[in-house]
Short mmCIF file of C-alpha atoms and ligand atoms in Angstrom, two decimals:
data_model
loop_
_atom_site.label_atom_id
_atom_site.label_comp_id
_atom_site.label_asym_id
_atom_site.label_seq_id
_atom_site.Cartn_x
_atom_site.Cartn_y
_atom_site.Cartn_z
CA MET A 1 29.49 83.95 -49.13
CA ARG A 2 26.46 85.09 -51.12
CA ILE A 3 22.92 85.28 -49.74
CA ILE A 4 19.92 84.82 -52.02
CA GLU A 5 16.73 86.11 -50.43
CA LEU A 6 13.42 84.71 -51.65
CA ASP A 7 9.83 85.37 -50.71
CA ASN A 8 7.92 82.11 -50.84
CA VAL A 9 9.37 78.75 -51.81
CA GLU A 10 8.18 75.20 -51.32
CA SER A 11 11.38 74.40 -49.46
CA THR A 12 14.72 76.20 -49.36
CA ASN A 13 16.43 72.78 -49.47
CA SER A 14 14.52 71.80 -52.62
CA TYR A 15 15.30 75.18 -54.21
CA ALA A 16 18.98 74.84 -53.34
CA LYS A 17 19.07 71.29 -54.65
CA ALA A 18 17.49 72.29 -57.95
CA SER A 19 19.89 75.18 -58.52
CA ALA A 20 23.07 73.91 -56.82
CA ASP A 21 24.93 73.24 -60.09
CA MET A 22 24.61 76.93 -61.03
CA LEU A 23 25.53 78.31 -57.62
CA ASP A 24 28.88 78.68 -55.92
CA ASP A 25 30.18 77.07 -52.76
CA LYS A 26 28.85 78.87 -49.65
CA THR A 27 25.76 80.29 -51.32
CA VAL A 28 22.96 80.73 -48.80
CA ILE A 29 19.26 80.57 -49.66
CA VAL A 30 16.82 82.19 -47.26
CA ALA A 31 13.07 82.45 -47.70
CA LYS A 32 10.37 84.44 -45.93
CA SER A 33 8.05 81.46 -46.04
CA GLN A 34 7.94 77.81 -47.02
CA SER A 35 4.84 76.10 -48.33
CA ALA A 36 6.24 72.55 -48.19
CA GLY A 37 9.15 72.59 -45.74
CA ARG A 38 10.71 69.19 -45.28
CA GLY A 39 12.07 67.30 -42.30
CA ARG A 40 13.99 64.04 -42.38
CA LEU A 41 12.49 60.94 -43.99
CA THR A 42 8.93 61.87 -45.00
CA ARG A 43 8.32 64.37 -42.23
CA SER A 44 7.49 68.03 -42.75
CA TRP A 45 8.64 71.29 -41.24
CA VAL A 46 5.87 73.64 -40.12
CA ASP A 47 6.08 77.29 -41.16
CA LEU A 48 5.09 79.37 -38.13
CA GLY A 49 4.84 82.60 -40.12
CA GLU A 50 6.99 85.49 -41.24
CA GLY A 51 9.99 86.29 -39.07
CA ASN A 52 11.08 82.67 -38.69
CA LEU A 53 14.26 81.32 -40.22
CA PHE A 54 14.19 79.02 -43.25
CA MET A 55 17.66 78.67 -44.68
CA SER A 56 19.80 76.33 -46.76
CA ILE A 57 23.55 76.57 -47.18
CA ILE A 58 25.08 75.16 -50.37
CA LEU A 59 28.48 73.64 -49.63
CA LYS A 60 30.95 72.27 -52.15
CA PRO A 61 33.90 71.19 -50.01
CA SER A 62 35.41 68.67 -52.45
CA GLU A 63 34.59 66.49 -55.43
CA VAL A 64 34.30 63.34 -53.35
CA PHE A 65 32.05 62.84 -50.33
CA GLU A 66 34.02 62.41 -47.12
CA GLU A 67 32.64 60.69 -44.01
CA LYS A 68 33.05 63.81 -41.89
CA TYR A 69 30.53 65.72 -44.00
CA SER A 70 27.88 63.57 -42.31
CA ASN A 71 28.71 65.43 -39.10
CA LEU A 72 27.90 68.85 -40.57
CA THR A 73 24.42 68.63 -39.01
CA GLN A 74 26.01 68.12 -35.59
CA TYR A 75 28.42 70.97 -36.29
CA LEU A 76 25.46 73.21 -37.13
CA SER A 77 23.61 72.14 -33.97
CA VAL A 78 26.58 73.25 -31.85
CA VAL A 79 26.82 76.53 -33.80
CA LEU A 80 23.11 77.15 -33.22
CA CYS A 81 23.46 76.48 -29.49
CA LYS A 82 26.21 79.11 -29.28
CA VAL A 83 24.02 81.69 -31.02
CA LEU A 84 20.97 80.87 -28.90
CA GLU A 85 23.05 81.33 -25.76
CA VAL A 86 23.69 84.93 -26.81
CA TYR A 87 19.93 85.42 -26.40
CA GLY A 88 20.12 84.16 -22.83
CA VAL A 89 18.63 80.68 -23.18
CA ASN A 90 20.19 77.34 -22.33
CA PRO A 91 19.86 75.09 -25.39
CA GLN A 92 20.52 71.37 -25.39
CA ILE A 93 21.15 68.85 -28.13
CA LYS A 94 19.20 65.64 -28.56
CA TRP A 95 21.20 63.23 -30.72
CA PRO A 96 21.82 63.54 -33.53
CA ASN A 97 20.93 67.18 -34.17
CA ASP A 98 17.70 68.35 -32.56
CA VAL A 99 18.14 71.58 -30.61
CA LEU A 100 15.85 71.90 -27.61
CA ILE A 101 15.11 74.41 -24.90
CA ASP A 102 13.74 72.82 -21.73
CA GLY A 103 12.99 69.72 -23.75
CA LYS A 104 11.06 71.66 -26.43
CA LYS A 105 12.19 71.61 -30.05
CA ILE A 106 13.18 75.04 -31.36
CA ALA A 107 14.97 74.07 -34.57
CA GLY A 108 15.42 71.36 -37.14
CA ILE A 109 18.37 70.57 -39.38
CA LEU A 110 18.27 68.64 -42.65
CA SER A 111 21.32 67.74 -44.71
CA GLU A 112 21.06 66.40 -48.24
CA SER A 113 23.81 65.56 -50.69
CA ILE A 114 23.79 65.64 -54.46
CA ILE A 115 26.10 62.93 -55.76
CA HIS A 116 26.32 62.20 -59.50
CA SER A 117 26.21 58.65 -60.79
CA GLY A 118 29.97 58.68 -61.34
CA GLY A 119 30.46 59.47 -57.65
CA LYS A 120 31.21 63.17 -58.00
CA LEU A 121 29.85 65.26 -55.15
CA GLU A 122 27.98 68.23 -56.57
CA ALA A 123 26.96 69.81 -53.27
CA ILE A 124 25.79 69.32 -49.74
CA ILE A 125 22.64 71.23 -48.88
CA LEU A 126 22.54 72.04 -45.20
CA GLY A 127 19.09 73.27 -44.26
CA ILE A 128 17.94 74.74 -40.99
CA GLY A 129 14.67 76.04 -39.66
CA VAL A 130 14.60 77.99 -36.39
CA ASN A 131 11.43 79.11 -34.62
CA LEU A 132 12.12 82.72 -33.74
CA ILE A 133 8.66 84.23 -33.54
CA ALA A 134 5.46 82.31 -32.94
CA LYS A 135 2.23 82.23 -30.99
CA GLN A 136 1.98 79.58 -28.29
CA LEU A 137 -1.18 78.19 -29.91
CA ASP A 138 0.58 77.60 -33.25
CA VAL A 139 3.52 75.96 -31.55
CA ASP A 140 1.12 73.70 -29.62
CA ASN A 141 -0.39 72.57 -32.91
CA ILE A 142 2.87 71.17 -34.29
CA PRO A 143 2.29 67.44 -34.66
CA ASN A 144 4.17 64.81 -32.65
CA LYS A 145 6.56 67.16 -30.86
CA ILE A 146 6.60 69.59 -28.00
CA ALA A 147 8.00 72.71 -29.63
CA THR A 148 8.87 76.27 -28.77
CA ALA A 149 10.04 79.52 -30.33
CA LEU A 150 12.71 81.93 -29.12
CA ASN A 151 10.28 84.81 -28.48
CA LEU A 152 8.19 82.54 -26.24
CA GLU A 153 11.29 81.66 -24.23
CA ILE A 154 12.66 85.16 -23.67
CA GLY A 155 9.50 87.26 -23.92
CA GLU A 156 10.94 89.54 -26.58
CA SER A 157 10.64 89.67 -30.34
CA ILE A 158 13.66 88.57 -32.35
CA ASP A 159 15.15 90.31 -35.37
CA LEU A 160 15.39 87.69 -38.12
CA LYS A 161 18.20 89.46 -40.05
CA GLU A 162 20.31 89.91 -36.94
CA PHE A 163 19.84 86.28 -35.94
CA THR A 164 20.67 85.04 -39.45
CA VAL A 165 23.89 87.06 -39.58
CA LYS A 166 24.97 85.79 -36.16
CA LEU A 167 24.29 82.20 -37.20
CA LEU A 168 26.15 82.47 -40.52
CA ASP A 169 29.10 84.27 -38.93
CA GLU A 170 29.42 81.58 -36.28
CA PHE A 171 29.00 78.81 -38.88
CA PHE A 172 31.68 80.09 -41.22
CA ALA A 173 34.06 81.12 -38.40
CA HIS A 174 35.10 77.48 -37.89
CA TYR A 175 33.81 75.78 -41.05
CA ASP A 176 37.20 75.47 -42.76
CA GLU A 177 38.70 74.03 -39.59
CA PHE A 178 35.77 71.61 -39.37
CA LEU A 179 36.54 70.38 -42.88
CA VAL A 180 40.01 69.43 -41.68
CA LYS A 181 39.24 68.05 -38.22
CA GLY A 182 35.68 66.78 -38.60
CA PHE A 183 33.60 65.88 -35.53
CA GLU A 184 36.66 65.98 -33.27
CA LEU A 185 36.57 69.80 -33.51
CA ILE A 186 33.19 70.01 -31.79
CA ARG A 187 33.01 66.74 -29.84
CA GLU A 188 33.56 68.34 -26.44
CA ASP A 189 31.04 71.15 -27.05
CA TYR A 190 28.57 68.62 -28.44
CA ILE A 191 28.88 66.37 -25.37
CA ASN A 192 28.55 69.35 -23.03
CA LYS A 193 25.27 70.30 -24.68
CA SER A 194 23.86 66.76 -24.85
CA ASN A 195 20.78 65.99 -22.78
CA PHE A 196 20.65 62.23 -23.25
CA LEU A 197 23.98 60.82 -22.06
CA ASN A 198 24.02 58.36 -19.15
CA LYS A 199 20.29 57.85 -19.44
CA GLU A 200 18.26 54.80 -20.42
CA ILE A 201 16.87 55.63 -23.84
CA SER A 202 15.01 54.11 -26.76
CA VAL A 203 16.10 54.91 -30.27
CA GLN A 204 13.98 54.39 -33.37
CA VAL A 205 16.26 53.13 -36.14
CA PHE A 206 14.15 52.77 -39.29
CA ASN A 207 11.52 50.18 -38.28
CA ARG A 208 13.21 48.80 -35.16
CA VAL A 209 13.75 50.21 -31.67
CA GLU A 210 17.04 49.91 -29.80
CA ASN A 211 16.96 50.24 -25.99
CA GLY A 212 19.93 50.84 -23.76
CA LEU A 213 22.11 53.19 -21.79
CA ALA A 214 23.42 56.14 -23.80
CA LYS A 215 27.06 55.59 -22.92
CA GLU A 216 28.93 58.09 -25.04
CA ILE A 217 29.35 59.90 -28.32
CA ASP A 218 32.22 58.37 -30.21
CA THR A 219 34.87 60.23 -32.19
CA ASN A 220 32.70 60.07 -35.32
CA GLY A 221 29.57 61.49 -33.66
CA GLY A 222 27.96 58.07 -33.31
CA LEU A 223 25.78 57.24 -30.31
CA VAL A 224 27.20 54.36 -28.26
CA LEU A 225 24.40 52.37 -26.63
CA LEU A 226 25.04 49.79 -23.94
CA THR A 227 22.27 47.23 -24.27
CA LYS A 228 20.99 44.93 -21.46
CA ASP A 229 23.35 42.09 -22.34
CA ASP A 230 26.25 44.55 -22.00
CA LYS A 231 26.70 44.72 -25.73
CA LYS A 232 27.86 47.96 -27.30
CA THR A 233 25.96 49.20 -30.34
CA VAL A 234 27.07 52.27 -32.22
CA LEU A 235 24.23 54.11 -33.93
CA THR A 236 24.86 56.56 -36.74
CA ILE A 237 21.24 57.18 -37.64
CA GLY A 238 17.98 57.23 -35.69
CA ASP A 239 15.68 59.23 -33.46
CA ILE A 240 15.70 59.17 -29.68
CA LEU A 241 12.09 58.49 -28.64
C1 BT5 B 301 13.95 68.21 -38.89
O1 BT5 B 301 13.41 67.02 -39.30
O2 BT5 B 301 13.88 68.63 -37.77
C2 BT5 B 301 14.61 69.00 -40.01
C3 BT5 B 301 13.83 70.21 -40.38
C4 BT5 B 301 14.58 71.09 -41.35
C5 BT5 B 301 13.79 72.29 -41.76
C6 BT5 B 301 14.57 73.22 -42.63
S1 BT5 B 301 13.73 74.70 -42.95
C7 BT5 B 301 14.83 75.13 -44.19
C8 BT5 B 301 15.16 73.86 -44.95
N1 BT5 B 301 14.22 73.62 -46.02
C9 BT5 B 301 13.47 72.54 -45.79
O3 BT5 B 301 12.55 72.11 -46.54
N2 BT5 B 301 13.85 71.95 -44.63
C10 BT5 B 301 14.94 72.66 -44.01
P1 BT5 B 301 12.94 65.87 -38.33
O4 BT5 B 301 14.00 65.55 -37.34
O5 BT5 B 301 12.46 64.81 -39.23
O6 BT5 B 301 11.75 66.52 -37.52
C11 BT5 B 301 10.52 66.79 -38.11
C12 BT5 B 301 9.49 66.81 -37.00
O7 BT5 B 301 9.66 68.00 -36.21
C13 BT5 B 301 8.06 66.88 -37.52
O8 BT5 B 301 7.53 65.60 -37.79
C14 BT5 B 301 7.32 67.56 -36.36
O9 BT5 B 301 7.01 66.64 -35.34
C15 BT5 B 301 8.40 68.51 -35.80
N3 BT5 B 301 8.26 69.86 -36.36
C16 BT5 B 301 7.79 70.24 -37.57
N4 BT5 B 301 7.84 71.58 -37.71
C17 BT5 B 301 8.36 72.06 -36.56
C18 BT5 B 301 8.67 73.37 -36.08
N5 BT5 B 301 8.46 74.46 -36.81
N6 BT5 B 301 9.20 73.47 -34.83
C19 BT5 B 301 9.43 72.38 -34.07
N7 BT5 B 301 9.17 71.13 -34.47
C20 BT5 B 301 8.64 70.97 -35.69
#
């Protein structure tokens, strides 16, 4: 594993994407600040100042994309929960990969793949932003979400380097096994951390909303919804509202 440390970038994911063909498997890009951090779809990721984590991991597991790589975001959410627990908080996962503390979003994960026209997988860019140090006022100004930062939860400042090392160690400790077993490796941990199961929920899937009982997480990490007419729908993409 090699870590490339940058000062300011638009987005560590964009930087990693642009340079992935020249960088090895397991190269990590971290930046002190991001001027145009990205979320999923067209959303953005707010930079709450120096001391927060903005990181992208370049992964080149094989030359062909395998279905289980789609679960890397869920794998990373479980890894992050384990690290946050070391700091004494009780994180929960909101499907598919939001990590929350007391219902407040503390991190965001964004996975992007570079696949050539012939089908060859160049790399998967697994990006993560974690709010480690912030002022309550700045967190309150994040649009459309109730958010938090680790220092606000535990009343202490957090060492970014130390946190980053813990996260990367935990990520790579089981990464090779994850590549073999896929979601099955983390399914139990993921379910234990979930805050939405057995509840009536609404899920935004592109421009439609699905309502139903969140019945289970299937073996592929999909969300099984039981709709009013007792029909089962398995969702693989979406946002719980
Ligand atoms: C995400 O998107 O949560 C994925 C965010 C990934 C950010 C990392 S930082 C390093 C790497 N480089 C990048 O450019 N991106 C990755 P999504 O589920 O679409 O959620 C985005 C929504 O979260 C926004 O629309 C806001 O409502 C909220 N949000 C934005 N910034 C936030 C923050 N700092 N803390 C908590 N919530 C935030």
